[in-house]
Structures are given as structure tokens and as C-alpha cells.
Backbone as JSON Lines, residues from 0, in Angstrom:
{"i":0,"aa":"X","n":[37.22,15.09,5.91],"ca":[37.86,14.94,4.63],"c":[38.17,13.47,4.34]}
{"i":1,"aa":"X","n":[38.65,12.6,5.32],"ca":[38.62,11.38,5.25],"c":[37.75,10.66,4.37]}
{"i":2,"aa":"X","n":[36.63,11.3,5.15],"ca":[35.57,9.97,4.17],"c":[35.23,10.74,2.68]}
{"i":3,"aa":"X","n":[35.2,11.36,2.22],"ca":[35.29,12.11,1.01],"c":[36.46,11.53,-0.17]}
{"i":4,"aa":"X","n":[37.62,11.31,0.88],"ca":[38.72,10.44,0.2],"c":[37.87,9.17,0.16]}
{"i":5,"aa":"X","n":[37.92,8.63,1.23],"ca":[37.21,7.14,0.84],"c":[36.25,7.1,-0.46]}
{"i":6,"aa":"X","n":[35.28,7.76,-0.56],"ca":[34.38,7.94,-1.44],"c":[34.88,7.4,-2.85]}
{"i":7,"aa":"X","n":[35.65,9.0,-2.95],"ca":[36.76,8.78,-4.62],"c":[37.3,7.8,-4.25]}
{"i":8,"aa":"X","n":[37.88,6.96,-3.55],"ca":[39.06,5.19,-4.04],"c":[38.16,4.2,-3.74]}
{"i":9,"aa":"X","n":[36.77,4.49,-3.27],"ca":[36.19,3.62,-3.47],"c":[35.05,3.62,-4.22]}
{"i":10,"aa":"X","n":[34.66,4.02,-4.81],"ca":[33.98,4.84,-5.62],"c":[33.05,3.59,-6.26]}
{"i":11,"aa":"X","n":[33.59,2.18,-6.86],"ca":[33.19,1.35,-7.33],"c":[32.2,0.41,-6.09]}
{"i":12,"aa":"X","n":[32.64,0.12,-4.74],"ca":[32.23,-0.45,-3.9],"c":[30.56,0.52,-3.58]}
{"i":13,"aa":"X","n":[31.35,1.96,-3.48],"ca":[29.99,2.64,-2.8],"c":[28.7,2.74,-3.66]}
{"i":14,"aa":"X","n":[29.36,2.66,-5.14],"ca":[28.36,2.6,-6.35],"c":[26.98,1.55,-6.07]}
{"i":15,"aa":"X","n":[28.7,0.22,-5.78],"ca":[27.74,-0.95,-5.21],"c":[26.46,-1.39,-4.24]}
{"i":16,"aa":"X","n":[26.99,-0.26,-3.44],"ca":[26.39,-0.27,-2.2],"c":[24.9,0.8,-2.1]}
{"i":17,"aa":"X","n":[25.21,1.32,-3.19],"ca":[23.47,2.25,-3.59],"c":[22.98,1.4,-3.83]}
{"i":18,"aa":"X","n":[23.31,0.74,-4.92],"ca":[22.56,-0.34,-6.09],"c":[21.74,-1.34,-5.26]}
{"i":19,"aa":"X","n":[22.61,-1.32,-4.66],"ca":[22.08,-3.19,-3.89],"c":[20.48,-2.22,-2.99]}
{"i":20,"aa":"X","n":[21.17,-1.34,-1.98],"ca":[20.23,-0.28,-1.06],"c":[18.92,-0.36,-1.9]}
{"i":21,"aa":"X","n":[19.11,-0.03,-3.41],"ca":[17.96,0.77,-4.26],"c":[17.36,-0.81,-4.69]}
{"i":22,"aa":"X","n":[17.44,-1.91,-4.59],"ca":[17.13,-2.76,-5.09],"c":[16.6,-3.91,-4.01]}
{"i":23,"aa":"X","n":[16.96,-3.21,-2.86],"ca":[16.25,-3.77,-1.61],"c":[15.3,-2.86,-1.29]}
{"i":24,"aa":"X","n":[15.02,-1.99,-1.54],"ca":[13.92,-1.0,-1.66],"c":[12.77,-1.18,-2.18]}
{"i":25,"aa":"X","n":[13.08,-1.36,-3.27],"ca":[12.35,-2.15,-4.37],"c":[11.79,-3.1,-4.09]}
{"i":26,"aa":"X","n":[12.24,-4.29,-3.89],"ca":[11.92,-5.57,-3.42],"c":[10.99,-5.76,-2.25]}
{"i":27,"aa":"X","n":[11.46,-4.4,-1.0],"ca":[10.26,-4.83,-0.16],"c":[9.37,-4.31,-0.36]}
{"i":28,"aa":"X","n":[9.06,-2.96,-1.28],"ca":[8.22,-2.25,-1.49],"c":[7.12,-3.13,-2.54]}
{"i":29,"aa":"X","n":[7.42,-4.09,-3.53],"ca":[6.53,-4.86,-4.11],"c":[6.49,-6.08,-3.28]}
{"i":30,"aa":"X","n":[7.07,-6.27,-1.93],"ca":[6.41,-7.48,-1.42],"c":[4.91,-7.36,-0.72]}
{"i":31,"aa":"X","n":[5.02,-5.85,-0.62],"ca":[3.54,-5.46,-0.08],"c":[2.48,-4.85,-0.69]}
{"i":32,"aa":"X","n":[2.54,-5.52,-1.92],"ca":[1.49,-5.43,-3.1],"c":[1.99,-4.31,-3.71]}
{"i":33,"aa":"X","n":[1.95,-4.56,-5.17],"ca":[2.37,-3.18,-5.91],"c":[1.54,-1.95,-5.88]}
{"i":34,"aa":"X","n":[1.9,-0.86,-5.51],"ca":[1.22,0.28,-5.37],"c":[0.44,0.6,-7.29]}
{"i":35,"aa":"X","n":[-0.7,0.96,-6.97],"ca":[-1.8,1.53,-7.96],"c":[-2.43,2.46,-7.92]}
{"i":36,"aa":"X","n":[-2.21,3.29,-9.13],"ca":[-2.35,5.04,-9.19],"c":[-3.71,4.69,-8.81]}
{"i":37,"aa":"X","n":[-4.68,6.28,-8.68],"ca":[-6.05,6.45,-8.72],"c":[-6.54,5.61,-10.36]}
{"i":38,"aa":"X","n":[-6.22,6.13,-10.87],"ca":[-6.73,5.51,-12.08],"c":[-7.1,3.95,-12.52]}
{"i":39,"aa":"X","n":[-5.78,3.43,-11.84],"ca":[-5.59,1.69,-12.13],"c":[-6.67,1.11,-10.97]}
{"i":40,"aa":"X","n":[-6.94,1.71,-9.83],"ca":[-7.35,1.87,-8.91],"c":[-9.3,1.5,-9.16]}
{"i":41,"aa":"X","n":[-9.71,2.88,-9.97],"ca":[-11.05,3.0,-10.24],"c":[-11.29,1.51,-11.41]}
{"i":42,"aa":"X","n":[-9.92,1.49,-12.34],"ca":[-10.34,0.38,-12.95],"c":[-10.32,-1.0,-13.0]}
{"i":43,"aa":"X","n":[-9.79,-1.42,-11.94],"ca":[-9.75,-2.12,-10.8],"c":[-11.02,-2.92,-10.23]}
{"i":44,"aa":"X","n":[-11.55,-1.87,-9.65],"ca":[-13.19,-1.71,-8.85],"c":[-14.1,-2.2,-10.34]}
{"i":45,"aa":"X","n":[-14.29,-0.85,-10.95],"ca":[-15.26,-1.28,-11.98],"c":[-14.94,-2.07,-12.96]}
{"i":46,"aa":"X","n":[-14.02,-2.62,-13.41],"ca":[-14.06,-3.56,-14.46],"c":[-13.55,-4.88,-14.02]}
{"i":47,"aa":"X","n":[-12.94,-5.24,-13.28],"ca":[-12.01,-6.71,-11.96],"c":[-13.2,-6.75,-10.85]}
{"i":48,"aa":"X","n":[-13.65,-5.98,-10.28],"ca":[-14.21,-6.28,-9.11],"c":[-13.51,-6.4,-8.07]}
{"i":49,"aa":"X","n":[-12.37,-5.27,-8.1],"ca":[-11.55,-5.77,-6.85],"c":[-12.26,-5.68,-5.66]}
{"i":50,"aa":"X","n":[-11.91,-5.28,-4.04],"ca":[-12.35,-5.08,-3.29],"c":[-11.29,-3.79,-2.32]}
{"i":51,"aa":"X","n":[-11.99,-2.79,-2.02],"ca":[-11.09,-2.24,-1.65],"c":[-11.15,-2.15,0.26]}
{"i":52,"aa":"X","n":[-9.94,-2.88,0.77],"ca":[-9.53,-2.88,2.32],"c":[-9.49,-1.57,3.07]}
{"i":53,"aa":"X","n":[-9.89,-0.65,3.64],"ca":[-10.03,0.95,4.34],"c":[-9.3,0.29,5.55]}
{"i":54,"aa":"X","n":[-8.0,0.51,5.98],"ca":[-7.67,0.39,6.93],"c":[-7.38,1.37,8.3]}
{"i":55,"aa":"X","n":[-7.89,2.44,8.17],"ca":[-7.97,3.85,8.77],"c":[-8.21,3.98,9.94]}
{"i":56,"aa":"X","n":[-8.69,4.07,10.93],"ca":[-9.52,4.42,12.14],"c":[-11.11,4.42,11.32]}
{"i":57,"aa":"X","n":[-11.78,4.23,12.61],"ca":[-13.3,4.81,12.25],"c":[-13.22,5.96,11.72]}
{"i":58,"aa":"X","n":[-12.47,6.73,12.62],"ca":[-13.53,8.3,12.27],"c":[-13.03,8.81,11.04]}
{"i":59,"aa":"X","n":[-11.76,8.4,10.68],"ca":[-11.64,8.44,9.09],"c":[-12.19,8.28,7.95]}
{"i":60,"aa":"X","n":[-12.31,6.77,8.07],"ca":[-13.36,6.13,7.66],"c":[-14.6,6.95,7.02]}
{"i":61,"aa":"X","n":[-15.65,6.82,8.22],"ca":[-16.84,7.74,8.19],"c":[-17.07,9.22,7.58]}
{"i":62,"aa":"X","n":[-15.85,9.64,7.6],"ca":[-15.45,10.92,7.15],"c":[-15.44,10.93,5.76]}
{"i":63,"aa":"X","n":[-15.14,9.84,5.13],"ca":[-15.06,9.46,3.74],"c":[-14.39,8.89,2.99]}
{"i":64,"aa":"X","n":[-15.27,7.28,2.56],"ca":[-14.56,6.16,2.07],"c":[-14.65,6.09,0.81]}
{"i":65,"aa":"X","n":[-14.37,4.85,0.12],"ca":[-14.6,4.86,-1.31],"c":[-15.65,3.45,-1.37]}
{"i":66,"aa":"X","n":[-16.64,4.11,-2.57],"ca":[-18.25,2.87,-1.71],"c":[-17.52,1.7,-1.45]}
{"i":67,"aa":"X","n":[-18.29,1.05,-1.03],"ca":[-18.34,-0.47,-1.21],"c":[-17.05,-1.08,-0.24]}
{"i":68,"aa":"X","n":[-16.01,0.15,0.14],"ca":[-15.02,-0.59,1.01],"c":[-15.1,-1.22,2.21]}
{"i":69,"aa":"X","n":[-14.74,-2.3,2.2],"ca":[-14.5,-2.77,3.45],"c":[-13.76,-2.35,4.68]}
{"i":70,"aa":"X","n":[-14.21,-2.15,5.71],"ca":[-13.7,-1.67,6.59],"c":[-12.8,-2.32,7.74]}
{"i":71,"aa":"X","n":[-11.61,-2.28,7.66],"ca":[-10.63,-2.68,9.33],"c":[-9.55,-2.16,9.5]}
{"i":72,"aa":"X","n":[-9.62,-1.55,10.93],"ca":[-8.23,-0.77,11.28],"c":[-7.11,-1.69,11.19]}
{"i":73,"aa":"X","n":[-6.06,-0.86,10.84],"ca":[-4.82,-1.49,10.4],"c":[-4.52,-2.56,11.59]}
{"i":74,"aa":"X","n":[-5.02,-2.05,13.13],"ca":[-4.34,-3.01,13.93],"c":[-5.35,-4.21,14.14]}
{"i":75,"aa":"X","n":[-6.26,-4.16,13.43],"ca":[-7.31,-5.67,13.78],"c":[-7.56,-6.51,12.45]}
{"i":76,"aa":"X","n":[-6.25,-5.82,11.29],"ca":[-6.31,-7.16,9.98],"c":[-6.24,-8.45,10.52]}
{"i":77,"aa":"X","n":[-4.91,-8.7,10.88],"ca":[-4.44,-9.87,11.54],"c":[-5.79,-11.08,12.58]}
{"i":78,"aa":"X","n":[-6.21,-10.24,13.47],"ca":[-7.41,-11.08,13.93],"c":[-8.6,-11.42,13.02]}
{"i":79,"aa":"X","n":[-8.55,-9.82,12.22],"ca":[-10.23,-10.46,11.22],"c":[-9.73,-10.59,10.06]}
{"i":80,"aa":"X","n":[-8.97,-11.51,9.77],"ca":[-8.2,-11.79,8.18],"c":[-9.2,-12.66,7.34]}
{"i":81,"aa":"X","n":[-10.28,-13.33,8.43],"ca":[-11.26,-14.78,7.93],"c":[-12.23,-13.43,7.14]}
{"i":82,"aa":"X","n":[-12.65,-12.63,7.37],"ca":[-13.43,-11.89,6.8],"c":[-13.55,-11.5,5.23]}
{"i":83,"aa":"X","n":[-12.19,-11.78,5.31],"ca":[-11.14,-11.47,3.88],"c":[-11.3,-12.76,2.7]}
{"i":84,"aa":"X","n":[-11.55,-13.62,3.16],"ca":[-11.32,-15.12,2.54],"c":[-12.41,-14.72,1.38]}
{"i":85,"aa":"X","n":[-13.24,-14.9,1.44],"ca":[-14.23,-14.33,0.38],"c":[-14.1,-13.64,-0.77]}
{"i":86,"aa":"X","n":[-12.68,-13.08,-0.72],"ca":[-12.16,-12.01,-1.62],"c":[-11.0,-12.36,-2.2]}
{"i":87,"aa":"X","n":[-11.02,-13.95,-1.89],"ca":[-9.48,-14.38,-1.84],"c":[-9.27,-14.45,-3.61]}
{"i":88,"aa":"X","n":[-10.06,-14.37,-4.16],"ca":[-10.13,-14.57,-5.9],"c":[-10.04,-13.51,-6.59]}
{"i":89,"aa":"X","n":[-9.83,-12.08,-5.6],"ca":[-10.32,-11.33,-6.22],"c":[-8.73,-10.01,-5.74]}
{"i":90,"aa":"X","n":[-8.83,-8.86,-6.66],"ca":[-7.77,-7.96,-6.01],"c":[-8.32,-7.31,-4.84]}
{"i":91,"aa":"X","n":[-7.33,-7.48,-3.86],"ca":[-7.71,-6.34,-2.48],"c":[-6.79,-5.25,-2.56]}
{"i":92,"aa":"X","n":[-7.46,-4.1,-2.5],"ca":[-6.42,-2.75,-2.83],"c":[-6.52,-2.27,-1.67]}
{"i":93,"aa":"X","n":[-5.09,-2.26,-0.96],"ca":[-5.25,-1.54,0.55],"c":[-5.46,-0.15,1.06]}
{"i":94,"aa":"X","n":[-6.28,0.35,1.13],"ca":[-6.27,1.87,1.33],"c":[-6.15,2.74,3.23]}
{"i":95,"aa":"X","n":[-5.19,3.8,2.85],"ca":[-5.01,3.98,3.92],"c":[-5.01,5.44,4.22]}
{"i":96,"aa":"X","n":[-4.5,6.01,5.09],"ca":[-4.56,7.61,4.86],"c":[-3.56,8.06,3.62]}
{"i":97,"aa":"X","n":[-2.29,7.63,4.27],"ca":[-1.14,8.69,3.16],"c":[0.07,7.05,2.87]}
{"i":98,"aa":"X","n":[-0.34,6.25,2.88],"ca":[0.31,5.13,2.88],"c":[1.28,4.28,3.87]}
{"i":99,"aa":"X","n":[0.92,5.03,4.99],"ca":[2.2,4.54,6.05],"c":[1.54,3.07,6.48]}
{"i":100,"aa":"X","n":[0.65,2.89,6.67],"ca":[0.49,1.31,7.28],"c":[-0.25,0.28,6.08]}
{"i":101,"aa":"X","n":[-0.11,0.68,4.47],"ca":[-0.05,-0.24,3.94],"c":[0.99,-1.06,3.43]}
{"i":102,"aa":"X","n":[1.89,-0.57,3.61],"ca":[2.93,-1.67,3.31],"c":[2.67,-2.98,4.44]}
{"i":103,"aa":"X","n":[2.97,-2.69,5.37],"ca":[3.12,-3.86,6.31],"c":[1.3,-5.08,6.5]}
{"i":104,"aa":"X","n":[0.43,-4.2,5.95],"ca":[-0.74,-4.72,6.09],"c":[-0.72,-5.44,4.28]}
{"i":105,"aa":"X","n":[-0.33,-5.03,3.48],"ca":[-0.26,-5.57,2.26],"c":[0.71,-7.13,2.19]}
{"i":106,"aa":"X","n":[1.72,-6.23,2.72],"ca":[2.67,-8.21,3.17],"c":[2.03,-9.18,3.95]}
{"i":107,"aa":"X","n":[1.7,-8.32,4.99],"ca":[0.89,-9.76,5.91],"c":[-0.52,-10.55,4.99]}
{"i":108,"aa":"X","n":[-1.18,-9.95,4.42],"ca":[-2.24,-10.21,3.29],"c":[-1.69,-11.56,1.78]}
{"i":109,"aa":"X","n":[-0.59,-10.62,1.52],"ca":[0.3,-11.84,0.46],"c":[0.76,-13.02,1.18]}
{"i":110,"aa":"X","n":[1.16,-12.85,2.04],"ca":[1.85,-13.53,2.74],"c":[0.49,-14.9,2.99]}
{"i":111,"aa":"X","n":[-0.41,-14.7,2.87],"ca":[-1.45,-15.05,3.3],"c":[-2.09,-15.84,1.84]}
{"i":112,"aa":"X","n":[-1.77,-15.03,0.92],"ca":[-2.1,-15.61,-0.37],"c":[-2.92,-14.6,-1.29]}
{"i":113,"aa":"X","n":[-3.15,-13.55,-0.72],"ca":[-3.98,-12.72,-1.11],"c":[-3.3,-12.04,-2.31]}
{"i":114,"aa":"X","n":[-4.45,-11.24,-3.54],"ca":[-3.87,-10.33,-4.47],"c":[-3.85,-9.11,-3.71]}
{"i":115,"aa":"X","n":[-2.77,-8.74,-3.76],"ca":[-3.09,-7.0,-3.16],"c":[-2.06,-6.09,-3.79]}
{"i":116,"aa":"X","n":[-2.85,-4.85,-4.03],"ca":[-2.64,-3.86,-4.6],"c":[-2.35,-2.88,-3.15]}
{"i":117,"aa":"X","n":[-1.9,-2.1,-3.51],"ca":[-1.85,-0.46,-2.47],"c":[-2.11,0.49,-2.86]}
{"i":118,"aa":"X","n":[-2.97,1.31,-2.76],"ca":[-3.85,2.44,-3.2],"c":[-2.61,3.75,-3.09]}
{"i":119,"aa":"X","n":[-1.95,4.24,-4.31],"ca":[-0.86,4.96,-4.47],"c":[-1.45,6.28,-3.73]}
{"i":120,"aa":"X","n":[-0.55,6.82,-2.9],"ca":[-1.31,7.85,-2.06],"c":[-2.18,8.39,-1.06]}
{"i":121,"aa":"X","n":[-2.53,6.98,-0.92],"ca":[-3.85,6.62,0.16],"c":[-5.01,7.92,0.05]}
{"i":122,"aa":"X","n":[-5.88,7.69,1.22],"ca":[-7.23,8.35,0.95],"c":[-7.18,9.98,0.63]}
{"i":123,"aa":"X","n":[-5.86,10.47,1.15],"ca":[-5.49,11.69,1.07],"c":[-5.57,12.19,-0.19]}
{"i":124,"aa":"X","n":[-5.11,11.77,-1.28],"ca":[-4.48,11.45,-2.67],"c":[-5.76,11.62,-3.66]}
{"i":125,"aa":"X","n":[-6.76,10.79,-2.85],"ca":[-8.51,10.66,-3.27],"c":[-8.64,11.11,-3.23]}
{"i":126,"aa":"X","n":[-8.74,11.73,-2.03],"ca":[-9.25,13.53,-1.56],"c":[-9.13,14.4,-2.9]}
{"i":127,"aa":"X","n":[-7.74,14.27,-2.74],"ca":[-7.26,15.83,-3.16],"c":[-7.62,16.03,-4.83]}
{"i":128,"aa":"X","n":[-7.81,14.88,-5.39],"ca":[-8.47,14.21,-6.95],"c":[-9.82,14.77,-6.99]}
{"i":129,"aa":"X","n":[-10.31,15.1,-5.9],"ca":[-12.01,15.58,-5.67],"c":[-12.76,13.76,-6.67]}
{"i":130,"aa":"X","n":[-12.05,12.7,-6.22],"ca":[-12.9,11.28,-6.37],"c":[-13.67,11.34,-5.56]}
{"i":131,"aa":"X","n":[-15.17,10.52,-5.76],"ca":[-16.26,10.42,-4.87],"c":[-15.9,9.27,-3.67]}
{"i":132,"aa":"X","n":[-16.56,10.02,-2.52],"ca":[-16.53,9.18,-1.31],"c":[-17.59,9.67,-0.92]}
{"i":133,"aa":"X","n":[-18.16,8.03,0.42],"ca":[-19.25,7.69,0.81],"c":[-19.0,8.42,2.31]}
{"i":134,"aa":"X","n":[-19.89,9.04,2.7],"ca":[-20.15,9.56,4.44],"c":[-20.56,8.47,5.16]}
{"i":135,"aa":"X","n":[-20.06,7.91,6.12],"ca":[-20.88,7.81,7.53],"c":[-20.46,6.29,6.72]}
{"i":136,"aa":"X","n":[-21.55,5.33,7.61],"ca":[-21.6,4.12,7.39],"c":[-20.1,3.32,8.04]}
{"i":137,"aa":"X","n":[-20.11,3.85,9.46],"ca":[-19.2,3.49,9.77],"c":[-18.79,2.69,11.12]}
């Protein structure tokens, strides 16, 4: 019951204390490239030329990408980042399974200088859109 009291007499502080929470949320969540629906996504590719990053495992991967993506597991960005330079003019949209390791692969990328986007939903998301993906080539 205590903290329930606290709540009500403090009511203004704890308000505070969402706000700030919800706004640091925010903040790190666009430090690792702003997330982009399927849609912004396809138009992206075909009309920008972005490039889209598959950061998955192989056998993911192979299982079914979106063409033209470039391929590196989330844990070997960092070593093959030179691969990337080429693209440095251009948007890199990070794609992943369900989004758990693009955030941190999207910051290290900005951080770097890169445009990057995050593929809202990752490959799962594609899937489930019935969007075309490429077999094998992996």
C-alpha cells in the first residue's frame, strides 16, 4: 500500500519519470536507424537504390532473402564493415529475422557514417506479406 500512496503524492515526479523513460526510448531507438515499414522499404530499393544488409545466419538467409541483399551475420558486421563503404552514398536497410539484432548493428553502421534504415519487422514480417524472396545463393 505504501507505494500506491507514493504514487498519488507523487504523482507529478512519476509522470516525470515515464516521460523522460518514453523519450529515452525513443532516442535510442532512432539512433539505430529509423525503422521502415515494408512499403517505404520496397520504395527505397526501387526508386533510391538503397541496399539492403541480411544480417541473419546463412541458413536463413538461403531460405529466403530479398534479391540483391547483401549478405553478413550480425556477428561479422564489425570485421567486414570495408565491404559496406561502397554503399556509403546510398540507404542501407538492415534486415533481420524479427528485429532483435538490428538495432545494435544499425548504431554501429551510423556511428560509422552510414544511412541506415531498419527493415520494420524483419524478414518474418516479409514473409508473412507473401513479398518475393530469392532461394539459395548463399
Amino acid at each position: 500500500m505504501d507505494f500506491l500512496d507514493f504514487l498519488a503524492e507523487q504523482w507529478l515526479l512519476v509522470g516525470l519519470l515515464v516521460a523522460l523513460l518514453y523519450a529515452f526510448v525513443l532516442t535510442e531507438r532512432y539512433k539505430s536507424g529509423e525503422p521502415a515499414s515494408l512499403h517505404e522499404v520496397t520504395k527505397l530499393i526501387n526508386s533510391d537504390g538503397a541496399k539492403v544488409l541480411d544480417i541473419r545466419d546463412r541458413s536463413e538467409f538461403t531460405s529466403g532473402h530479398i534479391v540483391d541483399s547483401l549478405h553478413i551475420p550480425h556477428g561479422d558486421v564489425a570485421e567486414r564493415i570495408a565491404e559496406l563503404e561502397s554503399f556509403k552514398d546510398k540507404t542501407i536497410i538492415v534486415a533481420d529475422k524479427m528485429g532483435q539484432h538490428a538495432g545494435p548493428v544499425g548504431r554501429m553502421l551510423k556511428q560509422k557514417g552510414f544511412q541506415v534504415r531498419r527493415l520494420q519487422g524483419g524478414m518474418s514480417e516479409w514473409a508473412n506479406q507473401n513479398l518475393p524472396v530469392v532461394k539459395g545463393k548463399g
